[in-house]
Each structure stands twice: as C-alpha cells, then as structure tokens.
Short mmCIF file of C-alpha atoms in Angstrom, two decimals:
data_model
loop_
_atom_site.label_atom_id
_atom_site.label_comp_id
_atom_site.label_asym_id
_atom_site.label_seq_id
_atom_site.Cartn_x
_atom_site.Cartn_y
_atom_site.Cartn_z
CA MET A 280 -37.09 -33.94 -63.11
CA LYS A 281 -34.55 -31.36 -64.31
CA THR A 282 -36.75 -28.57 -62.88
CA ILE A 283 -36.81 -30.26 -59.46
CA LYS A 284 -32.99 -30.56 -59.42
CA ILE A 285 -32.58 -26.89 -60.33
CA SER A 286 -35.13 -25.92 -57.67
CA MET A 287 -33.28 -27.99 -55.05
CA LEU A 288 -29.96 -26.40 -55.97
CA ALA A 289 -31.47 -22.92 -55.78
CA LEU A 290 -33.02 -23.73 -52.41
CA ALA A 291 -29.70 -25.12 -51.10
CA ALA A 292 -27.87 -21.99 -52.29
CA LEU A 293 -30.47 -19.84 -50.51
CA PHE A 294 -30.05 -21.72 -47.19
CA MET A 295 -26.24 -21.55 -47.48
CA SER A 296 -26.36 -17.79 -47.85
CA PHE A 297 -27.83 -17.58 -44.32
CA SER A 298 -25.25 -19.93 -42.80
CA PRO A 299 -22.82 -18.21 -40.33
CA ILE A 300 -19.92 -19.98 -42.03
CA HIS A 301 -20.57 -18.02 -45.20
CA GLN A 302 -21.17 -14.60 -43.59
CA SER A 303 -18.48 -11.98 -43.94
CA SER A 304 -16.31 -11.33 -40.89
CA ALA A 305 -17.65 -7.76 -40.78
CA SER A 306 -21.10 -9.02 -39.89
CA LEU A 307 -19.82 -11.37 -37.17
CA ASN A 308 -19.06 -10.22 -33.63
CA VAL A 309 -15.29 -10.72 -33.78
CA SER A 310 -14.67 -9.31 -30.32
CA SER A 311 -15.11 -12.19 -27.90
CA VAL A 312 -13.43 -10.33 -25.02
CA ALA A 313 -15.87 -8.18 -23.07
CA LYS A 314 -14.66 -4.87 -21.71
CA THR A 315 -14.36 -4.80 -17.91
CA ALA A 316 -13.14 -2.76 -15.01
CA SER A 317 -10.04 -4.16 -13.39
CA ILE A 318 -8.35 -3.15 -10.17
CA LYS A 319 -4.67 -3.29 -9.22
CA TRP A 320 -3.90 -2.63 -5.56
CA LYS A 321 -0.58 -1.05 -4.59
CA GLN A 322 -0.72 -2.99 -1.29
CA VAL A 323 -3.37 -5.33 0.12
CA GLU A 324 -1.68 -5.71 3.51
CA ILE A 325 -0.20 -2.91 5.62
CA ASP A 326 1.78 -3.45 8.81
CA LEU A 327 1.54 -0.36 11.01
CA GLY A 328 4.14 -1.56 13.47
CA GLU A 329 3.62 -0.05 16.93
CA ILE A 330 0.79 2.44 17.38
CA THR A 331 -0.51 4.35 20.41
CA GLN A 332 -3.65 3.23 22.20
CA ASN A 333 -6.74 5.47 21.71
CA LYS A 334 -5.00 7.51 18.99
CA PRO A 335 -6.68 6.94 15.56
CA VAL A 336 -4.41 5.89 12.71
CA THR A 337 -5.37 6.32 9.05
CA VAL A 338 -4.26 3.73 6.51
CA GLU A 339 -4.68 4.32 2.77
CA PHE A 340 -4.97 1.41 0.33
CA GLU A 341 -4.17 2.87 -3.09
CA PHE A 342 -5.41 1.27 -6.30
CA THR A 343 -5.51 1.89 -10.07
CA ASN A 344 -8.31 1.03 -12.51
CA THR A 345 -6.37 -1.03 -15.08
CA GLY A 346 -9.50 -2.01 -17.00
CA GLU A 347 -11.37 -0.46 -19.90
CA LEU A 348 -14.55 0.56 -18.04
CA PRO A 349 -15.10 2.91 -15.07
CA LEU A 350 -14.56 1.19 -11.74
CA VAL A 351 -17.33 1.59 -9.18
CA ILE A 352 -16.92 0.78 -5.50
CA SER A 353 -20.31 -0.45 -4.30
CA GLY A 354 -19.31 -1.15 -0.71
CA VAL A 355 -16.58 -1.09 1.89
CA GLN A 356 -17.03 -3.02 5.16
CA ALA A 357 -14.65 -2.98 8.14
CA SER A 358 -14.31 -6.10 10.26
CA CYS A 359 -15.11 -4.30 13.51
CA GLY A 360 -16.51 -1.11 15.00
CA CYS A 361 -13.03 0.13 15.90
CA THR A 362 -12.33 0.76 12.19
CA SER A 363 -14.14 3.25 10.00
CA THR A 364 -13.71 3.62 6.24
CA ASN A 365 -13.82 6.24 3.54
CA PHE A 366 -13.73 5.79 -0.25
CA SER A 367 -14.57 7.53 -3.53
CA LYS A 368 -18.29 7.40 -4.31
CA THR A 369 -17.68 8.48 -7.92
CA PRO A 370 -16.50 6.06 -10.65
CA VAL A 371 -12.74 5.75 -11.12
CA LEU A 372 -12.01 6.06 -14.82
CA PRO A 373 -9.63 3.70 -16.64
CA GLY A 374 -6.02 4.54 -15.83
CA GLU A 375 -6.95 6.64 -12.79
CA THR A 376 -5.78 6.06 -9.25
CA SER A 377 -7.81 6.36 -6.05
CA LYS A 378 -7.78 4.96 -2.51
CA VAL A 379 -9.78 3.35 0.25
CA SER A 380 -9.04 4.76 3.69
CA ALA A 381 -9.35 2.87 6.96
CA ILE A 382 -9.20 4.70 10.28
CA TYR A 383 -8.33 2.37 13.15
CA ASN A 384 -8.79 3.48 16.77
CA ALA A 385 -7.29 0.89 19.12
CA ALA A 386 -9.10 0.63 22.46
CA SER A 387 -6.90 -2.08 23.96
CA LYS A 388 -3.20 -2.92 23.97
CA GLY A 389 -1.71 -5.88 22.16
CA SER A 390 -1.32 -7.10 18.61
CA PHE A 391 -4.17 -6.68 16.09
CA LYS A 392 -5.16 -7.74 12.60
CA LYS A 393 -8.20 -6.01 11.04
CA THR A 394 -9.71 -6.38 7.61
CA VAL A 395 -11.60 -4.13 5.22
CA THR A 396 -13.68 -5.84 2.51
CA VAL A 397 -14.09 -3.86 -0.71
CA THR A 398 -16.78 -4.72 -3.25
CA THR A 399 -16.49 -3.36 -6.84
CA ASN A 400 -17.63 -4.03 -10.39
CA ALA A 401 -14.11 -5.25 -11.29
CA GLU A 402 -13.26 -8.75 -12.52
CA GLU A 403 -12.19 -9.58 -8.97
CA ALA A 404 -15.34 -8.14 -7.42
CA VAL A 405 -14.47 -8.64 -3.73
CA LYS A 406 -11.08 -7.93 -2.17
CA VAL A 407 -10.10 -8.22 1.48
CA LEU A 408 -7.50 -5.68 2.65
CA THR A 409 -5.59 -6.14 5.90
CA LEU A 410 -4.06 -3.79 8.44
CA MET A 411 -2.06 -5.08 11.40
CA GLY A 412 0.30 -4.02 14.13
CA SER A 413 0.74 -3.76 17.84
CA VAL A 414 -0.92 -1.29 20.20
CA ILE A 415 1.33 0.11 22.97
#
C-alpha cells in the first residue's frame, strides 16, 4: 500500500511538471500584443474650394506608418472616372511618411464630393478619403 501511495505521488509530481501554471515565464509567450502596421492620416477630408472646370487638380493625402510592421497599400479606388489615383507600391516602413494622390478633372460646373478608398494591411484596413469643392 505504501508503494502505491509513493507511486501516485511521483505520478502527480510528473503531471504537475507539465502544467502551464508551473512553467517558467521564460517558456511562456508573454507578449500577447501582436505587432501590426498602423496608419495615421494627416487629413482624411480636403476642401479644394473653387476650382476651374476641365483643369485637373491634384490632392495629396499624407499619412505616417505609426505601427511596428511595414505598411502595404493593396489598393486605391476612386469613386468615379473623373478621379485618378497614384500611391506608393513599395512598403512604407514604421515611422515613415508617404501619400496617396488623387487627380480630379471636373467636367461639369457645380459642387462636388468625391471619395478615394484606400485598402492596407493596417489595423484599420479600409479608409475612405474625401475631396470636395465647387467647380466654376
């Protein structure tokens, strides 16, 4: 009977040595926060005021990668054919600044509000940027 008790204690000690509660903190994954890319826009809405009809205007939306991983822009989509876009195809490293350009060519007079949708690998993966004004 004494041998069985000793065997049970030894077996319990063996199982406890594999328990996560008894592992050293060095062997545990202490970092529960995953590294990400993060984007901070200088402006997300730009009012151009009055612009001239049929004269293209370029708007630049500046941003900074405030995350810990390279920021990759996977797509930029304008809301209409009157707006074209340009952006960096290379990753933006942490702490670096870059921009998304929108070139708007107004065909008709009157007020306008156009959007540019930017898709990235950042925490906020999709961002809608707005340009507006009045065509004279």
